[in-house]
Short mmCIF file of C-alpha atoms and ligand atoms in Angstrom, two decimals:
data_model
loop_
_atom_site.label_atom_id
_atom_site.label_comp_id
_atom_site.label_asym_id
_atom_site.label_seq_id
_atom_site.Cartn_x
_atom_site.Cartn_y
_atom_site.Cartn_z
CA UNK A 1 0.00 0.00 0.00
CA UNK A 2 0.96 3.49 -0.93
CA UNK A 3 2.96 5.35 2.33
CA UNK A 4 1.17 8.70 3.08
CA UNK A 5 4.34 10.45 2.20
CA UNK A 6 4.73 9.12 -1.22
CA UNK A 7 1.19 10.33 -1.66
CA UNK A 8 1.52 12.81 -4.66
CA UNK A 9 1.15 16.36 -3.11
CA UNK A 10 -0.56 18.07 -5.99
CA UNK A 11 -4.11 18.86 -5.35
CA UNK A 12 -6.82 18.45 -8.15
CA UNK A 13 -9.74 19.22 -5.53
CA UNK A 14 -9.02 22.84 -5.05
CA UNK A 15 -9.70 24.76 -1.71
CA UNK A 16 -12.71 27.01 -1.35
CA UNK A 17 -15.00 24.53 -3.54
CA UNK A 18 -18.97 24.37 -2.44
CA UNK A 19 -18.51 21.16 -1.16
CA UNK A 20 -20.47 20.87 2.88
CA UNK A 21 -18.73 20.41 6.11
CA UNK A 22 -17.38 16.54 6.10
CA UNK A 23 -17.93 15.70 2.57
CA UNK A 24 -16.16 12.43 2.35
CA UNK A 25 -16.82 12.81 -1.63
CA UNK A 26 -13.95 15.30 -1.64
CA UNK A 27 -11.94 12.71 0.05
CA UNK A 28 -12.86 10.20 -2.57
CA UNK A 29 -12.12 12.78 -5.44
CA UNK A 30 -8.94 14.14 -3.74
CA UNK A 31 -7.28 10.56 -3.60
CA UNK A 32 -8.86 9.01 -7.38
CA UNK A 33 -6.91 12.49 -8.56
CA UNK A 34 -3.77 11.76 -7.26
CA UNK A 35 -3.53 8.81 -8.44
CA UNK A 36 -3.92 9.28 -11.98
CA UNK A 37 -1.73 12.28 -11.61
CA UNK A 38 -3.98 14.74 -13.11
CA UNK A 39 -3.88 12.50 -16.75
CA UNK A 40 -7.82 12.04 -16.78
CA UNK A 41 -10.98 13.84 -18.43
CA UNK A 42 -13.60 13.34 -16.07
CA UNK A 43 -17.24 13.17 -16.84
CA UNK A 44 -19.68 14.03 -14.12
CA UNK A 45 -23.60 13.65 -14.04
CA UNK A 46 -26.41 15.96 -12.42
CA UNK A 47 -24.93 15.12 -8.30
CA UNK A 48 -23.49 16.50 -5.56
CA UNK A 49 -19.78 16.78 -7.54
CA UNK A 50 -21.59 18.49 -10.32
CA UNK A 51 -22.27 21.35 -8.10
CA UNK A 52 -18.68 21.12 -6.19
CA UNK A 53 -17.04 21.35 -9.67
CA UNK A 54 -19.14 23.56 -11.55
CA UNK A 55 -20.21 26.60 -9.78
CA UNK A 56 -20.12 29.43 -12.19
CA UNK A 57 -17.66 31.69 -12.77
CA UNK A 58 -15.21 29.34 -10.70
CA UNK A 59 -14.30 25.35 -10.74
CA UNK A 60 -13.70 22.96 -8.02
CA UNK A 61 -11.62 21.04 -10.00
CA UNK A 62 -8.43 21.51 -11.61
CA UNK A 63 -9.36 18.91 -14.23
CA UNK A 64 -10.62 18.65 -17.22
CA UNK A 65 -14.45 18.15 -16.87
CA UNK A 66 -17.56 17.26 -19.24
CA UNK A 67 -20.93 17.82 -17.27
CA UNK A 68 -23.48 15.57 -19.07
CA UNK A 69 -27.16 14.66 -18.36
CA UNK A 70 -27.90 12.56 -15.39
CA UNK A 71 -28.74 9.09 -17.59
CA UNK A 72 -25.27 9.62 -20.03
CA UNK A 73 -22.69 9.08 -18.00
CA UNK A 74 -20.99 6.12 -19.42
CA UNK A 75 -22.40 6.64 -23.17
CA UNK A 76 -20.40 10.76 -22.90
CA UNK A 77 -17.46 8.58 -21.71
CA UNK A 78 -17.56 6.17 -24.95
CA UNK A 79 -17.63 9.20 -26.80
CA UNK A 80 -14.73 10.87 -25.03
CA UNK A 81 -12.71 7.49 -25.60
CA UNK A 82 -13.53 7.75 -28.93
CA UNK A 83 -12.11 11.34 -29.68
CA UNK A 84 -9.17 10.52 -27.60
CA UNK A 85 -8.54 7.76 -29.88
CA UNK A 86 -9.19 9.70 -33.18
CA UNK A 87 -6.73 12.01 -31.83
CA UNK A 88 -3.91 9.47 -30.90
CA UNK A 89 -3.81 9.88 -27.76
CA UNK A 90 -4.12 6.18 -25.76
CA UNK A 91 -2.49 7.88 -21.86
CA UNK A 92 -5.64 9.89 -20.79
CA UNK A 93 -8.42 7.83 -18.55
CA UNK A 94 -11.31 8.70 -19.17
CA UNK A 95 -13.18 8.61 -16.10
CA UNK A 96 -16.98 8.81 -14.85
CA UNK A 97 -17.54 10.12 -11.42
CA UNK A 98 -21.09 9.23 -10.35
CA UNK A 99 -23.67 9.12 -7.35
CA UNK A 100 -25.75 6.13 -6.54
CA UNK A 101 -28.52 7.86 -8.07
CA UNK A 102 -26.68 8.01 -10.91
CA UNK A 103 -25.06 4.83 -11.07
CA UNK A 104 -27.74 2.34 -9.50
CA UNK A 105 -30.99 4.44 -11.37
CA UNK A 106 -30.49 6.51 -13.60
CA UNK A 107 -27.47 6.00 -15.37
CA UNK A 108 -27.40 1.85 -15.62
CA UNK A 109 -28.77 1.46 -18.94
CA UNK A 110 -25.87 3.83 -20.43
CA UNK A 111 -23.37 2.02 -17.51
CA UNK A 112 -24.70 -1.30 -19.27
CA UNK A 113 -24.40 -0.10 -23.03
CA UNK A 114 -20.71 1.23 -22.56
CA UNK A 115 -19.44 -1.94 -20.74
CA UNK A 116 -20.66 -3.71 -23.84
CA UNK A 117 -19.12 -2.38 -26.35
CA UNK A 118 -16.20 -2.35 -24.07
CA UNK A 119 -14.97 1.23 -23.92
CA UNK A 120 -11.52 1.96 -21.98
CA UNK A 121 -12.75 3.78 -19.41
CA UNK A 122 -13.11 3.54 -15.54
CA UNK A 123 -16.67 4.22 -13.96
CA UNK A 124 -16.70 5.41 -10.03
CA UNK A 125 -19.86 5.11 -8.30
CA UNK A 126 -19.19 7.08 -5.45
CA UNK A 127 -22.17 5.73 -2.92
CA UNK A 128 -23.16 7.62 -0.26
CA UNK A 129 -26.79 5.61 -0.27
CA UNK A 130 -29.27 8.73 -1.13
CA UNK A 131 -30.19 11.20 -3.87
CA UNK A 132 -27.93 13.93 -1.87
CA UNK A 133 -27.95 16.55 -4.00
CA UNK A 134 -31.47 17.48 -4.10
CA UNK A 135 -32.56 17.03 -0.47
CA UNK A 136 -31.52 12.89 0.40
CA UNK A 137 -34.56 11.36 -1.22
CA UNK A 138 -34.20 8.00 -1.36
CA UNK A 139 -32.13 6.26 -4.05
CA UNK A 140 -31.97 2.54 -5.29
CA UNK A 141 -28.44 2.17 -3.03
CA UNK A 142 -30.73 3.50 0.28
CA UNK A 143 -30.45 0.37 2.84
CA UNK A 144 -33.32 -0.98 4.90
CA UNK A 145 -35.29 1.03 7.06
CA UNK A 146 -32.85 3.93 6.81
CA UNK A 147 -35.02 7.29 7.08
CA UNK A 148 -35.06 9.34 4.10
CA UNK A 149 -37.29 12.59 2.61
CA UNK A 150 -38.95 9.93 0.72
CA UNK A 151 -39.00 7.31 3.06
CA UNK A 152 -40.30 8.77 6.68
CA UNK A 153 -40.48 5.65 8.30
CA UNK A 154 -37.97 3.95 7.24
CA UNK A 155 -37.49 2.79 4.01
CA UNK A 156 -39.12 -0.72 3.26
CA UNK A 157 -36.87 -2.37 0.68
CA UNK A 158 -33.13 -3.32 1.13
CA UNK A 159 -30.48 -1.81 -1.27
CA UNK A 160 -29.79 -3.43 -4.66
CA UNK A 161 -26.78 -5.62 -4.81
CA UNK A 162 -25.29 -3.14 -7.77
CA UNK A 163 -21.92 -4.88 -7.46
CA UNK A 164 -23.32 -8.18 -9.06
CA UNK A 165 -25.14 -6.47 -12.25
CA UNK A 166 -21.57 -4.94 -13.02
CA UNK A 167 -20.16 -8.31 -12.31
CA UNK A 168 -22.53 -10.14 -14.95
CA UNK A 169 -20.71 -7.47 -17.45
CA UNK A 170 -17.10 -8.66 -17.14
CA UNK A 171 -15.49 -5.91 -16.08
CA UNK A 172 -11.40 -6.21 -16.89
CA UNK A 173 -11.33 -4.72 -13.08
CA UNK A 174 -14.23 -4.26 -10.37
CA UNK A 175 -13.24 -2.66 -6.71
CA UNK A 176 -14.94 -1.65 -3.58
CA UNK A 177 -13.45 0.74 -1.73
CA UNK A 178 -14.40 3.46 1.12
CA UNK A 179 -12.91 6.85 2.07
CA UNK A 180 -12.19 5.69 5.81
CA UNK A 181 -9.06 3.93 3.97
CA UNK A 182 -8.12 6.56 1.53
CA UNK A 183 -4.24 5.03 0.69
CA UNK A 184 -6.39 1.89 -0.39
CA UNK A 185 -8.32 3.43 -2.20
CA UNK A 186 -5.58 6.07 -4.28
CA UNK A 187 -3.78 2.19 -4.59
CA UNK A 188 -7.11 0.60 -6.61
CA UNK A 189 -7.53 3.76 -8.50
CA UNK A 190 -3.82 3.35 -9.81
CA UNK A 191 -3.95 -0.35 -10.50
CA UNK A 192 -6.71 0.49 -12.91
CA UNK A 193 -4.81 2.30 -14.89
CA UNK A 194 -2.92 -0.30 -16.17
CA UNK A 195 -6.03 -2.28 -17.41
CA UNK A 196 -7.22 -1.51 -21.11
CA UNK A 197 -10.94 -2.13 -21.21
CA UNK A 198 -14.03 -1.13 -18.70
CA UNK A 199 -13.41 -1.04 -14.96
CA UNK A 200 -15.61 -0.03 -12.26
CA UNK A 201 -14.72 1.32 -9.17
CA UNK A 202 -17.88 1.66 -6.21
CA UNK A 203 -16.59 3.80 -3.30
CA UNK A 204 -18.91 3.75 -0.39
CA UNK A 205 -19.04 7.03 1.99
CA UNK A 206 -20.98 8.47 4.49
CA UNK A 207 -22.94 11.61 3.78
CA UNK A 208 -23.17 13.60 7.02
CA UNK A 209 -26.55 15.73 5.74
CA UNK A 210 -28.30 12.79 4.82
CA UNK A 211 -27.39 9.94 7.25
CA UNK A 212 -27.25 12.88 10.09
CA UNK A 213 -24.30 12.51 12.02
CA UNK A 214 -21.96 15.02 13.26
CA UNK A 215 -19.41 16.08 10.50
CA UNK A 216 -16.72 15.10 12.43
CA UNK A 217 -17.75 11.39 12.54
CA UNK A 218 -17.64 10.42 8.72
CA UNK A 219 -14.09 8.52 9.05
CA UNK A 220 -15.29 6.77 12.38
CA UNK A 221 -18.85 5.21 10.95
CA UNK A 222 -17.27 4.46 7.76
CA UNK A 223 -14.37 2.02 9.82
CA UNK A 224 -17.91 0.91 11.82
CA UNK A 225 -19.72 0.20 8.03
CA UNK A 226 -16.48 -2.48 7.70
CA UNK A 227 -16.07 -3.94 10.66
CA UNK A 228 -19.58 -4.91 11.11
CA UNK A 229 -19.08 -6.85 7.76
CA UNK A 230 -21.51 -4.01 6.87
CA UNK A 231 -19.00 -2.85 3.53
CA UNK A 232 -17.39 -5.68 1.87
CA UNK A 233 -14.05 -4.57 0.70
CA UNK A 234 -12.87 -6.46 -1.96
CA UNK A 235 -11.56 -6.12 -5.73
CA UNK A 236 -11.47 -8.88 -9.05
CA UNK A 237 -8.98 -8.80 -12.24
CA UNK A 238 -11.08 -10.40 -14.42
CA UNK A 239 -12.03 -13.43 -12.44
CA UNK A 240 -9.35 -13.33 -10.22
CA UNK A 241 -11.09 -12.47 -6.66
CA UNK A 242 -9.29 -11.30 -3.76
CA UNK A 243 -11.06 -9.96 -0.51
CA UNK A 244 -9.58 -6.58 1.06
CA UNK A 245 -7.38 -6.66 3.92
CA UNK A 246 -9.74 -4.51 6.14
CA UNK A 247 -12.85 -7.17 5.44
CA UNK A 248 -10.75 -10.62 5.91
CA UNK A 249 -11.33 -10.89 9.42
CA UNK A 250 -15.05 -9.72 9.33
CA UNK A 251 -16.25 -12.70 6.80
CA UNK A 252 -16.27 -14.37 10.32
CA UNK A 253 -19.82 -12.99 11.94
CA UNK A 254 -18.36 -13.57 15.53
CA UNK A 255 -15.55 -10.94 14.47
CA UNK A 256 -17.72 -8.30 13.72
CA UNK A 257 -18.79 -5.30 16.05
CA UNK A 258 -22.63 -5.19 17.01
CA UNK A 259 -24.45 -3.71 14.22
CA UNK A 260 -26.00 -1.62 16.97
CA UNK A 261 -22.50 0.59 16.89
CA UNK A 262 -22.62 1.21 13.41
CA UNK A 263 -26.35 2.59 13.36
CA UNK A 264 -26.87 4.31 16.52
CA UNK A 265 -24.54 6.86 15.45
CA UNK A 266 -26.65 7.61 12.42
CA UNK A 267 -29.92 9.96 13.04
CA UNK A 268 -31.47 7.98 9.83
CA UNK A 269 -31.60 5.00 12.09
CA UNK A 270 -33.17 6.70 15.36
CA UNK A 271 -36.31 5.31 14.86
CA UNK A 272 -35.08 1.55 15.33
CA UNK A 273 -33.97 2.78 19.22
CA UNK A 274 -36.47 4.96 19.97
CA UNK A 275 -38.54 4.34 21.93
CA UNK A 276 -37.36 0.98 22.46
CA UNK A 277 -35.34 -1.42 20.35
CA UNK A 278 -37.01 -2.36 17.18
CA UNK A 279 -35.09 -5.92 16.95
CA UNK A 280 -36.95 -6.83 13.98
CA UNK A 281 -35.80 -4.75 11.69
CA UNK A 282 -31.85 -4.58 13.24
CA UNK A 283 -32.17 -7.91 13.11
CA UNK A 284 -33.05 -7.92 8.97
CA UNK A 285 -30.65 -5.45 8.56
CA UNK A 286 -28.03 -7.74 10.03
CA UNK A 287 -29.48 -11.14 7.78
CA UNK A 288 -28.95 -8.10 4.93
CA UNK A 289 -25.55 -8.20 5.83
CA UNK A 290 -25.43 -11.97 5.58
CA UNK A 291 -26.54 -12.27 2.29
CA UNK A 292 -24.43 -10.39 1.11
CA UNK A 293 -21.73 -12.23 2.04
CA UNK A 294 -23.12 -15.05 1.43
CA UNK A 295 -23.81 -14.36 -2.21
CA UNK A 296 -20.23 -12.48 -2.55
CA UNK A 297 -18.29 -15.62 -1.53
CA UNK A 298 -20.95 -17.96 -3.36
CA UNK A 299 -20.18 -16.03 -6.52
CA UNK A 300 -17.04 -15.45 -6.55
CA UNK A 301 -14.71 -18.22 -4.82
C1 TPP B 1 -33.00 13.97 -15.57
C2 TPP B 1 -32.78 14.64 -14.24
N1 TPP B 1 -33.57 14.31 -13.21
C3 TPP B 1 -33.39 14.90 -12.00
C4 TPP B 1 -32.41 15.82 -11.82
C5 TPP B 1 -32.24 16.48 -10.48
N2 TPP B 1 -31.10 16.01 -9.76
C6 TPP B 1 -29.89 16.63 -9.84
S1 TPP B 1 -28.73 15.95 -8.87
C7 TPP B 1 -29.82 14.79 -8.29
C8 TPP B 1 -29.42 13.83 -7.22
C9 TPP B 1 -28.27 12.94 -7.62
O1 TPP B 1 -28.13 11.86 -6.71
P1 TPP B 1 -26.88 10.91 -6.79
O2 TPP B 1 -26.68 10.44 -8.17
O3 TPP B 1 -27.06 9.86 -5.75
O4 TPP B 1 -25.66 11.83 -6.40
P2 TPP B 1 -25.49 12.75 -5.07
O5 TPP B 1 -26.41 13.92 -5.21
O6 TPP B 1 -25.84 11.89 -3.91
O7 TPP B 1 -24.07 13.17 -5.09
C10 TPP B 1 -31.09 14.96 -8.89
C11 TPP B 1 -32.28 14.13 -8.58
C12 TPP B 1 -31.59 16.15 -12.94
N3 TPP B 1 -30.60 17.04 -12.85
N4 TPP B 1 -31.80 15.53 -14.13
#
């Protein structure tokens, strides 16, 4: 793993941007930068880095940047390969930063199209579980019985398993990561460089406006998400599956911290301790968490 002082000190997320208090999507953007050393023409959907980067007359990125509709994500990015090509140039990654909204909704139909025809590029889902950007309605990536402004009691439905449709696509290089281990994640964002093909890259962080935590806390809950076995992180070349140092020990369920740690620091979760306890539902949120590791290993070992 990368040592903090061989982290490249250039910044590409410049100071003064629009971003809140604790947005752990500028740590996610600050480290992806880095590593590809400012060599990357990055295409950005309606989301909360849309208005970060874009406010007019300034930018919050020192980048090159192509805003695009919420739904074309990955089809602008074919097209930016393509001109890239046409002009010889075969260094630049092209890459797409979008939210869950954008990623797990919205923009899957373009994600799917562009990982068919296999275009060179690397897609981030950065996933911070909600629509965020236009008041934390609830999004296809929102978990079970988290409160939302769409969901006031909770929302009913557990999150999709995204990382599985992206599987069935055979990407050349697939990644979780999560900003509470930022020199992990500047490490996977530099190993895809050196693959040739489509690669997809789904960063999970805390949102402190929307999950309603202190700002100070977004490092701290996103350790929690991990070692409950809540975040699986993990990455695949090809087939080739490995499972991240942070989540070895946690595929054990008698490792893991009480959920209870993880969501009591979260206002969207109140509800399931006040009054009382509401053990049902913690106690489908933890079988959630089964599952998925359940299916993860299934699938991929
Ligand atoms: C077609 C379309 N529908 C709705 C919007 C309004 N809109 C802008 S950003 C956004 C939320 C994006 O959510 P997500 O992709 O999860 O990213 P985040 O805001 O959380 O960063 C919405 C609904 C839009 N710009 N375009």
């Amino acid at each position: 793993m990368v040592a903090t002082k061989e982290m490249p000190l250039k910044e590409y997320v410049l100071k003064g941007n629009a971003a809140c208090a604790g947005c752990q999507d500028m740590v996610a953007l600050r480290h992806a930068n880095k590593a590809l050393e400012g060599d990357v023409i990055q295409v950005v959907p309606a989301c909360c880095t849309a208005v970060v980067q874009s406010l007019w007359p300034k930018s919050g990125l020192g980048i090159p940047v192509l805003n695009t509709a919420f739904m074309a994500s990955a089809a602008t990015a074919s097209g930016v390969r393509a001109a890239l090509k046409a002009k010889g140039n075969d260094h630049t990654t092209v890459m797409v930063w979008a939210g869950d909204g954008g990623t797990f909704d919205i923009g899957i139909q373009a994600l799917s199209g562009a990982f068919e025809r296999r275009t060179d590029f690397l897609y981030i889902c950065y996933n911070n579980q909600v629509y965020s950007n236009t008041g934390t309605q609830s999004s296809g990536a929102t978990p079970i019985h988290a409160k939302t402004t769409t969901a006031w009691f909770g929302k009913a439905e557990p999150e999709k398993m995204f990382d599985f449709i992206v599987a069935a696509h055979e990407p050349v290089y697939q990644f979780t990561a999560n900003t509470s281990y930022p020199r992990d994640l500047f490490d996977k964002v530099k190993k895809a460089r050196e693959f040739e093909g489509p690669k997809f890259g789904h960063i999970f962080l805390p949102c402190p406006q929307a999950w309603n935590y202190p700002v100070e806390k977004g490092v701290e809950i996103g350790k929690l998400a991990v070692e409950t076995g809540y975040w699986i992180q993990w990455e695949r070349v090809g087939d080739e599956f490995t499972l991240g140092r942070h989540s070895k020990r946690f595929q054990d369920p008698e490792k893991r911290k009480p959920i209870d740690e993880f969501l009591k620091m979260q206002g969207r979760f109140s509800h399931l301790y006040k009054p009382k306890r509401a053990d049902k539902k913690i106690k489908e949120f933890e079988d959630f968490i089964q599952h998925r590791w359940d299916m993860l290993m299934r699938t991929f070992t």
